[in-house]
CSV table of C-alpha atoms and ligand atoms in Angstrom, one decimal:
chain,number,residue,atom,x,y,z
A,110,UNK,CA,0.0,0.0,0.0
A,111,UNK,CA,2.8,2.0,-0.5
A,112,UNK,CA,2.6,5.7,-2.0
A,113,UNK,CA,-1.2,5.9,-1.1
A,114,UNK,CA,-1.8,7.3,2.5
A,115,UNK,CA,-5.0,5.4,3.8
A,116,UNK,CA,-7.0,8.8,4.5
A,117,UNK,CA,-6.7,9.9,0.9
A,118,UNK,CA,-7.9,6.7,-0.4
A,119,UNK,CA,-10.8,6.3,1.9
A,120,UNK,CA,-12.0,10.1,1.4
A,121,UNK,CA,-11.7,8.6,-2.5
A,122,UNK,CA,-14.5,5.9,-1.2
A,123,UNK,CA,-16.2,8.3,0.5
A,124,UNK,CA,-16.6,10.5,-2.5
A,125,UNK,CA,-17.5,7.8,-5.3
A,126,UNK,CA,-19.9,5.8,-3.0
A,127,UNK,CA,-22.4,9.2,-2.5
A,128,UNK,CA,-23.2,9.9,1.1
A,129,UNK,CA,-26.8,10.5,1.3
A,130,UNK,CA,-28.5,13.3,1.9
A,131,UNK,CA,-31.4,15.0,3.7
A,132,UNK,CA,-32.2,18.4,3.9
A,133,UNK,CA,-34.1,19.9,6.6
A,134,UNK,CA,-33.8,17.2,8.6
A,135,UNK,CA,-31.2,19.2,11.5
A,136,UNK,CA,-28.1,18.0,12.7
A,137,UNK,CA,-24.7,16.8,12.7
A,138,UNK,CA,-22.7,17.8,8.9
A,139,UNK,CA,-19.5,17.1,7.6
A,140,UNK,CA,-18.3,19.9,5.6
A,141,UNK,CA,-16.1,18.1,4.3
A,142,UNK,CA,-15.1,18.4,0.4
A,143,UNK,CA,-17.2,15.0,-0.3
A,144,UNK,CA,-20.3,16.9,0.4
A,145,UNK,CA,-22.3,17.1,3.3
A,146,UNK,CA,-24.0,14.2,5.3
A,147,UNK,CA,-27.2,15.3,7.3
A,148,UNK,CA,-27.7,13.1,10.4
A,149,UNK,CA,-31.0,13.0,11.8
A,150,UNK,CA,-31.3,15.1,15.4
A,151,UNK,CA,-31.7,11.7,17.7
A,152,UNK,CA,-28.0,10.1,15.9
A,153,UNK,CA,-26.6,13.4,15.7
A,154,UNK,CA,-23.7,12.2,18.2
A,155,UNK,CA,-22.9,9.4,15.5
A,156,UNK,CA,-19.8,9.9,12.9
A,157,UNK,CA,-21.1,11.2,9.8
A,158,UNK,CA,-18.0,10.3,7.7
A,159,UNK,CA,-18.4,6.5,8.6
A,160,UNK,CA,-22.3,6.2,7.6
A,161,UNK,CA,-24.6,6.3,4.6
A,162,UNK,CA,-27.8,7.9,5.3
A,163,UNK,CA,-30.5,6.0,3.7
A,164,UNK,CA,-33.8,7.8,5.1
A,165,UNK,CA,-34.3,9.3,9.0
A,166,UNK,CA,-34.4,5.9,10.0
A,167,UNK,CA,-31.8,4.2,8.0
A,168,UNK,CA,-28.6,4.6,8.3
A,169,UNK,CA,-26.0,1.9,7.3
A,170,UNK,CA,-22.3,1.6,8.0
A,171,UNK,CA,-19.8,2.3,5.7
A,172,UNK,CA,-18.1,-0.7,4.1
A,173,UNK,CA,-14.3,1.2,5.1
A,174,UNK,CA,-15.1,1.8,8.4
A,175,UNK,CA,-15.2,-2.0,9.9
A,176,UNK,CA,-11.7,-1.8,11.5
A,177,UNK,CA,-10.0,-5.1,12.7
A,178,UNK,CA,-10.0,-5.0,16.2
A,179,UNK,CA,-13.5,-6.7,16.8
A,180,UNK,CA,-15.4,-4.3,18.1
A,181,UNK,CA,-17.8,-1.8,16.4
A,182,UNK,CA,-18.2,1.6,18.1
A,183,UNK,CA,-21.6,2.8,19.2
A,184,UNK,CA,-20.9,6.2,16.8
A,185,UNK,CA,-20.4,4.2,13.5
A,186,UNK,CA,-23.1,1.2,14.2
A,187,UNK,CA,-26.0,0.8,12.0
A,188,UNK,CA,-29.6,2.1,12.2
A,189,UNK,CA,-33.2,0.6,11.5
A,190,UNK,CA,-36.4,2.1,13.0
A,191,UNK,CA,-39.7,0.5,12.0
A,192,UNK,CA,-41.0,3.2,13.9
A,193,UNK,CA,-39.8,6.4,15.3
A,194,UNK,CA,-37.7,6.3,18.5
A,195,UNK,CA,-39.1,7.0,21.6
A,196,UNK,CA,-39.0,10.5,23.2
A,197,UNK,CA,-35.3,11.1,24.7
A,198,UNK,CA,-37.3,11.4,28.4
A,199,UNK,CA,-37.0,7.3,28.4
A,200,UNK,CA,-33.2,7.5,28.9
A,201,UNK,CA,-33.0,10.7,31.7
A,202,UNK,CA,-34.5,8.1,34.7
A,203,UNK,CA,-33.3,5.2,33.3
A,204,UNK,CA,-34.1,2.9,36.7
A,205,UNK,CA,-37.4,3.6,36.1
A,206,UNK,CA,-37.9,2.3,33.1
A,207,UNK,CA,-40.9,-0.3,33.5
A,208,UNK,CA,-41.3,-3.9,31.8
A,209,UNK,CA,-43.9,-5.9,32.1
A,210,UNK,CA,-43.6,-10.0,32.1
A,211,UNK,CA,-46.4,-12.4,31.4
A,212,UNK,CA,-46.5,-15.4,31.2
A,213,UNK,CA,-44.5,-16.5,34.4
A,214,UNK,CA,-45.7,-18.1,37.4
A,215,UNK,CA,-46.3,-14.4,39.1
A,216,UNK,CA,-46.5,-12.4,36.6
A,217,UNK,CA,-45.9,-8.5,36.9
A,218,UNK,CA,-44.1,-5.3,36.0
A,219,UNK,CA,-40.1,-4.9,37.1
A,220,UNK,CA,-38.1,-1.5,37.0
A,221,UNK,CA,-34.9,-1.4,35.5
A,222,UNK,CA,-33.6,-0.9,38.7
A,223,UNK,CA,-35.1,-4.1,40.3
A,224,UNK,CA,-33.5,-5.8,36.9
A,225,UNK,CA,-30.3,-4.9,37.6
A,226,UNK,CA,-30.0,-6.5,41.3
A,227,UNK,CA,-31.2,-10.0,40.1
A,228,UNK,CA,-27.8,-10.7,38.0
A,229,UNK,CA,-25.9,-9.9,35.1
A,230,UNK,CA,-23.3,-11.6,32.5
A,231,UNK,CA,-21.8,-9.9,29.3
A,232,UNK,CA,-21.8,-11.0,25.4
A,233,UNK,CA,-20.4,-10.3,22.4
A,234,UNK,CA,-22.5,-10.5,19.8
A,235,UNK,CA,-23.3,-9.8,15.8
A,236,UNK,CA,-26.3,-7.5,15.3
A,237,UNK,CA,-27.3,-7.8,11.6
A,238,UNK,CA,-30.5,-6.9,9.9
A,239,UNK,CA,-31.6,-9.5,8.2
A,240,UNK,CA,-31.9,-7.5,4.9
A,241,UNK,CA,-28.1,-6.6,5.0
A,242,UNK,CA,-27.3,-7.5,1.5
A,243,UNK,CA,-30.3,-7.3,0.0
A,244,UNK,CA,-28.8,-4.3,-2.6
A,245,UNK,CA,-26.8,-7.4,-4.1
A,246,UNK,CA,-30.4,-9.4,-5.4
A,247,UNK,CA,-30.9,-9.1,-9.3
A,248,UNK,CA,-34.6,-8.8,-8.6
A,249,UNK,CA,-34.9,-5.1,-6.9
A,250,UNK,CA,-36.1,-6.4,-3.5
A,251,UNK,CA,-38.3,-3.7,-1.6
A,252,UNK,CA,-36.6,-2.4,1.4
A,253,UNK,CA,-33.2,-0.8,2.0
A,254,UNK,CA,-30.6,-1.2,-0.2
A,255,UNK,CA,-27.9,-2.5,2.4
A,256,UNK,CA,-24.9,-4.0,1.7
A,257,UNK,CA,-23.2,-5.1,4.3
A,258,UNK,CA,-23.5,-2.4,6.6
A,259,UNK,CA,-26.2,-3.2,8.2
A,260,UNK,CA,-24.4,-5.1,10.9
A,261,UNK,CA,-22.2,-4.6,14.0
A,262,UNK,CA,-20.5,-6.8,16.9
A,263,UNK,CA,-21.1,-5.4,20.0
A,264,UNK,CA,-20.7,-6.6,23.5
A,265,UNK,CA,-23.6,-6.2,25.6
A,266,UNK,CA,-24.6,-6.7,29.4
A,267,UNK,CA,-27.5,-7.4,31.3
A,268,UNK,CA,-29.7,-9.6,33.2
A,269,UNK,CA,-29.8,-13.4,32.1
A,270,UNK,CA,-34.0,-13.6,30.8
A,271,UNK,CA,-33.9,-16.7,32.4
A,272,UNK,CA,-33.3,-15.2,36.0
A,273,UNK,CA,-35.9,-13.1,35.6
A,274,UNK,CA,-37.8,-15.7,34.9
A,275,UNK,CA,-36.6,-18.0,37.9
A,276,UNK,CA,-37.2,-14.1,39.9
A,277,UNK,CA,-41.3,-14.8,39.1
A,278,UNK,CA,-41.8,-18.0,39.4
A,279,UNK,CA,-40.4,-20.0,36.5
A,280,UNK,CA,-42.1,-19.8,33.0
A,281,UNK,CA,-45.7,-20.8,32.7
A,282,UNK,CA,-46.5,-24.2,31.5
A,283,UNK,CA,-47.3,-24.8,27.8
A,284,UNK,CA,-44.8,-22.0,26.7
A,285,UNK,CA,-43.0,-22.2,23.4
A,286,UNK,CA,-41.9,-18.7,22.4
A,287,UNK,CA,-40.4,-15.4,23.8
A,288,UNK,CA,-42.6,-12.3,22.9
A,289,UNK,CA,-41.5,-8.9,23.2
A,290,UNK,CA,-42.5,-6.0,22.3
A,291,UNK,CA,-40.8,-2.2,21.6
A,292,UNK,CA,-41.9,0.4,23.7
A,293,UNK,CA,-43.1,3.0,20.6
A,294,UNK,CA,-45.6,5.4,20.7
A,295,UNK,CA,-48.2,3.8,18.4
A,296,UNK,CA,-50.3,6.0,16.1
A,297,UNK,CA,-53.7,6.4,17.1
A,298,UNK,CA,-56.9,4.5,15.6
A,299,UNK,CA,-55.1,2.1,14.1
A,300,UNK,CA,-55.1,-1.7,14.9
A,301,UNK,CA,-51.8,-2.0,17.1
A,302,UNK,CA,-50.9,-5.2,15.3
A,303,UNK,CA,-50.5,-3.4,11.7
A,304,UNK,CA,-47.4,-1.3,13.7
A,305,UNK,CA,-46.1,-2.3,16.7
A,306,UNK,CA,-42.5,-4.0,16.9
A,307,UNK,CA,-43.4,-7.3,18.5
A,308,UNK,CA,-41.5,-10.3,17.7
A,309,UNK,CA,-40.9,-14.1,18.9
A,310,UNK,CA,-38.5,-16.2,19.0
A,311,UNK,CA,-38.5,-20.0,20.5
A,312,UNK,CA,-38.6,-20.5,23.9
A,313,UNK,CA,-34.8,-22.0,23.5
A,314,UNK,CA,-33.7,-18.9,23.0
A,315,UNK,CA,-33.9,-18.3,26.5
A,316,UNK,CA,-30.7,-19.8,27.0
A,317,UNK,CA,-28.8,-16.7,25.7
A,318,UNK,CA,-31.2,-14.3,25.8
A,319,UNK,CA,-30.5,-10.5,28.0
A,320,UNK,CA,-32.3,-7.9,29.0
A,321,UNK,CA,-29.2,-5.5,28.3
A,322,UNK,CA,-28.9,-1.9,30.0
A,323,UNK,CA,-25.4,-1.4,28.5
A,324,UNK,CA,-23.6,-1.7,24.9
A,325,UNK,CA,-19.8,-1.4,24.4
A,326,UNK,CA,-19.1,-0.3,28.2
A,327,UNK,CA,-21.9,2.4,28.5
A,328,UNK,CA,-25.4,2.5,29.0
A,329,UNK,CA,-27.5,1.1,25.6
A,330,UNK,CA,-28.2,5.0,24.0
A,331,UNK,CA,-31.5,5.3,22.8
A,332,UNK,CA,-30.9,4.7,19.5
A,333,UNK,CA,-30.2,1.5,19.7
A,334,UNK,CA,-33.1,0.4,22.3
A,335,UNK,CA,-32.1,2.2,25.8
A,336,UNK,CA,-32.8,1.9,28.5
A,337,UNK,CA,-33.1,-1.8,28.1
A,338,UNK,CA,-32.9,-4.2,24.9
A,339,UNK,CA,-33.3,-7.4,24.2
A,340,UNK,CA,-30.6,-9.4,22.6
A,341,UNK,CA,-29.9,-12.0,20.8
A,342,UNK,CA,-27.2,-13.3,20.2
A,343,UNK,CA,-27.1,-15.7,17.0
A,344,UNK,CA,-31.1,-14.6,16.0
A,345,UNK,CA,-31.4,-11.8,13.6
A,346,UNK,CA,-31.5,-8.3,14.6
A,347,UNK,CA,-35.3,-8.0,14.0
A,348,UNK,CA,-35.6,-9.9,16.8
A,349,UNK,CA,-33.4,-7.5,19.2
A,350,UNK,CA,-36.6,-5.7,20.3
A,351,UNK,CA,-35.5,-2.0,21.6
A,352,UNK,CA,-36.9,-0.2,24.3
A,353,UNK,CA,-38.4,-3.3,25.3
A,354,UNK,CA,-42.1,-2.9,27.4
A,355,UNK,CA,-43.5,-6.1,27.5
A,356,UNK,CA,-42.1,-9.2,27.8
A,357,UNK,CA,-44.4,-12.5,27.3
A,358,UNK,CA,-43.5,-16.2,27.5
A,359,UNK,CA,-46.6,-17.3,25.0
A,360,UNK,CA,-47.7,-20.5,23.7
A,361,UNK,CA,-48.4,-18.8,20.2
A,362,UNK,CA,-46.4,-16.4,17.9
A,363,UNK,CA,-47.0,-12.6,18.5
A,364,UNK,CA,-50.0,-11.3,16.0
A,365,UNK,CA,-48.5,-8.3,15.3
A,366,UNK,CA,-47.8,-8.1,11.3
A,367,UNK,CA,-44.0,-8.2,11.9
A,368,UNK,CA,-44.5,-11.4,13.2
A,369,UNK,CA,-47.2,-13.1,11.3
A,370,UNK,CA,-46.0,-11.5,7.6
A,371,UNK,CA,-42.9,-10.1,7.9
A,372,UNK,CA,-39.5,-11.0,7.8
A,373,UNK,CA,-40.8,-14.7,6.3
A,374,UNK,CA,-38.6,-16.1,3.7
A,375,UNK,CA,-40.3,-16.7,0.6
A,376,UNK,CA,-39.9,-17.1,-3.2
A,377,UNK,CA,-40.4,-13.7,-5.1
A,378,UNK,CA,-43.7,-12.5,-5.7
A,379,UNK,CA,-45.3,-14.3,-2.8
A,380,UNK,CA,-46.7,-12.5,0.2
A,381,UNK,CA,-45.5,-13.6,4.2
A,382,UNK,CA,-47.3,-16.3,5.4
A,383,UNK,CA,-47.0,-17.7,9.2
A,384,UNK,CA,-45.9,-20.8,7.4
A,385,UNK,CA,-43.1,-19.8,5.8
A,386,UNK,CA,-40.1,-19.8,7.6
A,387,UNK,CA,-39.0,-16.5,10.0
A,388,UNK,CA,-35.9,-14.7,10.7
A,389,UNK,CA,-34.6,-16.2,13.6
A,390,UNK,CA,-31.2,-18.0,13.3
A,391,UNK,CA,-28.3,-16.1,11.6
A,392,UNK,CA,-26.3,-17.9,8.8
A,393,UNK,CA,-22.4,-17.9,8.6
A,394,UNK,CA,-21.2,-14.7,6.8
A,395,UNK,CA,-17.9,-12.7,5.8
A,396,UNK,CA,-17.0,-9.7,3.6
A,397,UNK,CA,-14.0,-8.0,2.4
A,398,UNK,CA,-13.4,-4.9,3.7
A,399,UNK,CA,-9.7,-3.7,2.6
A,400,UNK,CA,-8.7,-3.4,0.2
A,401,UNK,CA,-12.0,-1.8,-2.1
A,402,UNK,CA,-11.3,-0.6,-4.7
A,403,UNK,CA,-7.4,0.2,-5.7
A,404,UNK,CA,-5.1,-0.6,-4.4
A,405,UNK,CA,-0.6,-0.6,-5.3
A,406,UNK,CA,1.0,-3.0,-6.3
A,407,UNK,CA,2.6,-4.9,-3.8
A,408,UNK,CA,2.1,-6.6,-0.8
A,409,UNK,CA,-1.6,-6.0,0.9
A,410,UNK,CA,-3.2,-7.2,4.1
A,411,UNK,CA,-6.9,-8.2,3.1
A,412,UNK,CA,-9.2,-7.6,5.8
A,413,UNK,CA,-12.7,-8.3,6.6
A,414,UNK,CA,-14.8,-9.8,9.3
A,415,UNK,CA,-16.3,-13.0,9.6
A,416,UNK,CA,-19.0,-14.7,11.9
A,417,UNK,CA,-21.0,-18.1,12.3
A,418,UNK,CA,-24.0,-16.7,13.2
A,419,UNK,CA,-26.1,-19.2,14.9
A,420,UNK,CA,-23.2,-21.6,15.3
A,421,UNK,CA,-19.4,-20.6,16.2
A,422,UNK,CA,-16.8,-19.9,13.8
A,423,UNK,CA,-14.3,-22.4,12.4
A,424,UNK,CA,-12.6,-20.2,9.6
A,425,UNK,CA,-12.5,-18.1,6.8
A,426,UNK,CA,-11.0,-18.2,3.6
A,427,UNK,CA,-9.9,-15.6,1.0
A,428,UNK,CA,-9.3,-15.6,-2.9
A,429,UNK,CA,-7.7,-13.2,-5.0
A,430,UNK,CA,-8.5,-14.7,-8.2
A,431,UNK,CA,-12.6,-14.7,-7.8
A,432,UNK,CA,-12.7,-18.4,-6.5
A,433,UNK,CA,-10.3,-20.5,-8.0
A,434,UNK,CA,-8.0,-20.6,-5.5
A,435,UNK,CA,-8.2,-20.3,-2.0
A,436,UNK,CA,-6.1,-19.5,0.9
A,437,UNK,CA,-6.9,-19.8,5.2
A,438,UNK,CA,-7.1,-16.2,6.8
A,439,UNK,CA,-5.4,-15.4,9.8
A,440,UNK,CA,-8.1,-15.3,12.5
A,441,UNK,CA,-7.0,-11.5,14.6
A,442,UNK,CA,-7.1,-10.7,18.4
A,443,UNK,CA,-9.0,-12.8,20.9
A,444,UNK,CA,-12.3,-15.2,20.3
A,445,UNK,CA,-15.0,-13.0,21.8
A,446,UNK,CA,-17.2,-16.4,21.8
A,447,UNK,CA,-20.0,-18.3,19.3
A,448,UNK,CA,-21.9,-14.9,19.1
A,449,UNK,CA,-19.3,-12.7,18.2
A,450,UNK,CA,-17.9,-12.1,14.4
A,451,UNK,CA,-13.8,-11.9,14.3
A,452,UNK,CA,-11.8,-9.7,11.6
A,453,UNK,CA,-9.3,-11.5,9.8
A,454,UNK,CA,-6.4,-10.7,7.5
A,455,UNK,CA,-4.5,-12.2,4.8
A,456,UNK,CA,-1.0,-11.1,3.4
A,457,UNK,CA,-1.1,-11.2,-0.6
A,458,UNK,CA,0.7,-9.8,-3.1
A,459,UNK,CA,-1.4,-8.4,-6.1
A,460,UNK,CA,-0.2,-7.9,-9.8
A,461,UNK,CA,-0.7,-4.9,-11.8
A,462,UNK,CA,-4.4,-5.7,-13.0
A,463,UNK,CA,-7.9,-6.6,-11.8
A,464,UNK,CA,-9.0,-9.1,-9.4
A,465,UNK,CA,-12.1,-10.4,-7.5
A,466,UNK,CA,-10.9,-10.7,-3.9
A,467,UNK,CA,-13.8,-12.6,-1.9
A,468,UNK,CA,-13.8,-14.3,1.5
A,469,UNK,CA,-16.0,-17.4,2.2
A,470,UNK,CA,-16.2,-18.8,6.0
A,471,UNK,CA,-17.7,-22.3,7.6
A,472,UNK,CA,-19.0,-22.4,11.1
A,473,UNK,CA,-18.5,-24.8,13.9
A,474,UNK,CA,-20.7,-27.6,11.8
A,475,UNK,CA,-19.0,-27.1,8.6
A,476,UNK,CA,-21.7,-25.0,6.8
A,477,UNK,CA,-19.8,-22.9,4.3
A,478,UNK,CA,-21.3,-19.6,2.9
A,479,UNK,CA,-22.5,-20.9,-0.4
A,480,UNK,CA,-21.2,-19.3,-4.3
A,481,UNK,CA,-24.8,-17.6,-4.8
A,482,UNK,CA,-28.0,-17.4,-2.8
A,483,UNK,CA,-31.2,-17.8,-3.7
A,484,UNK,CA,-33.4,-14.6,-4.3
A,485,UNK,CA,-36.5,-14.2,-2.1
A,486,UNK,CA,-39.4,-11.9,-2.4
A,487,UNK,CA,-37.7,-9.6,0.4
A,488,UNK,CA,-34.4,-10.1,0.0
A,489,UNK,CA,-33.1,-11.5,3.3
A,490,UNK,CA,-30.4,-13.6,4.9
A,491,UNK,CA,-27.8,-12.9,1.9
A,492,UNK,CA,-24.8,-15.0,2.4
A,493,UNK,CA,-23.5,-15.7,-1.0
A,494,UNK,CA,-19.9,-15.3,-1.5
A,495,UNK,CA,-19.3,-14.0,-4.5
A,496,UNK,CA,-22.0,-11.5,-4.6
A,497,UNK,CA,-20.2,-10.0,-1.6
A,498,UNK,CA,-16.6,-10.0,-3.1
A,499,UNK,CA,-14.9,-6.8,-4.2
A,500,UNK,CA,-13.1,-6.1,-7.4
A,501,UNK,CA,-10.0,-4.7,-6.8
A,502,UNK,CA,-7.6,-2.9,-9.5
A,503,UNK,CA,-3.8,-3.0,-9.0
A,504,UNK,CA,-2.3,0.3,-10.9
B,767,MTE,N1,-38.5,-1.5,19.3
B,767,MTE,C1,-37.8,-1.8,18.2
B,767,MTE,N2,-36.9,-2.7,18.1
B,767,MTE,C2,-36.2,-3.0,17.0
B,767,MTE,C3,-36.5,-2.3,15.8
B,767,MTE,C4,-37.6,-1.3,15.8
B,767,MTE,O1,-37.9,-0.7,14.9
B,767,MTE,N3,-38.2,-1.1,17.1
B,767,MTE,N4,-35.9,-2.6,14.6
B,767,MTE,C5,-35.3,-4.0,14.5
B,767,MTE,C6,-34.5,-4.2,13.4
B,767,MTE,S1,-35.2,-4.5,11.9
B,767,MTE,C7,-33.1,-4.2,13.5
B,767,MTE,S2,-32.1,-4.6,12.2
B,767,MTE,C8,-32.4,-3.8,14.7
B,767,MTE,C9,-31.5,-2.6,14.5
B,767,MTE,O2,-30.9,-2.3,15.6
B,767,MTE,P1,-30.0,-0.9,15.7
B,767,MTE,O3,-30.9,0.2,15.2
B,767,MTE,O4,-29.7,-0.7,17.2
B,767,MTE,O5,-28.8,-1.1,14.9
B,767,MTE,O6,-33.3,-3.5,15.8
B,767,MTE,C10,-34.5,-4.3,15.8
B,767,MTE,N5,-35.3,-4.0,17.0
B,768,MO,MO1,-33.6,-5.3,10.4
């Protein structure tokens, strides 16, 4: 990488990918010579230079911004909001904060400060949206166009869901899922199910689940679900219900429309069906994300980041020659668990020319991301490899 200082070329990214823009929308800018990005008022603390601004409540990472030391920082993670956030006056008494659980022996409501006293562990875990890649279909899937910023690793703490549970009684007999539910203002006169940001996942998921106060060593900001969230780890991040309200142990899947219609998996030009399967369980996934787009010719350290999802990692690999050959990755820093993803880096030396650098990893079980993927109606759960490689030109 000789001869090209790594600020120039990324402010070269910056330029050619077209940071979005919204007018009128209030604060944070850049001023910067690639133009102006416009971050909505309740992310204005976040770092404009790192993230594309899809709409108000969109905002994905940019692909030279994943660094490689495992972690991604609160001010450069991704956005989705279904709905508008909640008024800033949740996070100013943030003990206060109320949750109600059903579906336990005694059920009732708990404070976050009551939470806090009945135990806590930490995780590092992938958050990913399960339409992060969905700009690389052929067949224009509705929704954002992510591609693969949409995702984050981020360690998280809180209460074990299965000591609150112990805390009331136990769960209730004859319950197979985990329903929880965002803590949005909802529109008036409309039917609550059409809006509200409810979501279940099977009752094994207790195992791992947390009510989390904090993300990345400070309390969870409201923009991503303070005071208290539910994650995860290994499901999807549709199912990491923010500003959580209401937390159910029920023997049927939630009714809301998010539940019963959305985020199924389905061929294109079907509608979501309860039958069809939902977005729990995350698949294994990698992507490039150094070198881009040019690079010198030389020697280059290809970096990315790679996870197994549901399952832990075993390893990644990385071509230069679009798939004809391929070489182990160096796994970097220390395994942060199943959950979390891990960068990697691969020392190659690339002619003058044009290459297709891709990176393909297996989990645990040996499942390896797959050459293409399947389109579906809504474009989820993209793990192909080669739609996620980067062509690379050597000058
Ligand atoms: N209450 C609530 N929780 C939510 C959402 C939402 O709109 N409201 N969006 C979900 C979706 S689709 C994703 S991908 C993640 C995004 O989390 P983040 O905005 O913290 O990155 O939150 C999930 N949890
Ligand atoms: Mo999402």
């Amino acid at each position: 990488m000789s001869g090209t200082p790594f600020v120039a070329r990324r402010h070269f990214i910056l330029g050619a990918a077209g940071a979005g823009t919204l007018a009128g929308l209030g604060g944070r800018a850049t001023g910067a010579a690639e133009g102006a990005t416009r971050l909505p008022d309740y992310v204005s603390w976040k770092d404009p230079e790192t993230l594309i601004v899809h709409s108000p409540r969109t905002l994905e990472m940019k692909r030279d911004a994943f660094g490689s030391s495992g972690v991604t920082p609160a001010d450069q993670l991704y956005i989705r909001n279904n709905l508008p956030a909640p008024d800033a006056r949740i996070v100013q008494d943030r003990d206060a904060w109320e949750v109600s659980f059903e579906g336990v022996r005694n059920p009732r409501s708990m404070t976050l400060g009551e939470l806090r006293q009945l135990g806590v562990e930490s995780v590092a875990a992938v958050l990913q949206c399960s339409g992060n890649g969905r700009a690389f279909f052929d067949h224009q899937a509705s929704g954002t166009q992510w591609t693969v910023g949409a995702a984050g690793n981020l360690f998280w703490s809180g209460v074990p869901l299965r000591r609150v549970a112990e805390a009331l009684g136990g769960v209730a007999d004859g319950r197979r899922f985990i329903t929880a539910r965002g803590g949005e203002a909802l529109p008036d006169g409309i039917d609550p199910n059409t809006v509200m940001v409810e979501r279940s996942v099977p009752l094994a998921a207790l195992d791992r689940a947390l009510l989390a106060w904090e993300m990345n060593g400070s309390p969870v900001p409201l923009a991503h679900g303070g005071p208290l969230r539910l994650v995860l780890p290994g499901y999807y991040g549709i199912n990491n219900v923010k500003y959580v309200k209401r937390l159910a142990f029920t023997e049927q899947e939630s009714e809301a429309a998010i539940q019963r219609t959305g985020y199924r998996v389905r061929p294109v030009g079907q509608r979501g069906a309860p039958d069809q399967p939902s977005m729990w369980e995350m698949a294994v996934k990698s992507w490039v994300t150094h070198p881009l787009r040019e690079t010198e010719n030389g020697p280059v350290q290809i970096l990315g980041v790679a996870f197994g999802g549901d399952k832990a990692l075993r390893r990644v690999e990385v071509s230069t020659d679009g798939g004809t050959n391929w070489r182990e990755a160096r796994l970097l820093g220390p395994d942060l668990g199943r959950f979390a993803w891990r960068p990697f880096a691969l020392q190659a030396e690339l002619p003058a020319g044009s290459h297709l650098v891709a990176s393909r990893a297996t989990d645990a079980e040996g499942n390896t991301q797959p050459e293409t993927f399947p389109p579906n109606e809504r474009g989820y759960a993209h793990n192909g490899w080669r739609d996620h490689a980067v062509e690379v030109t050597v000058g």
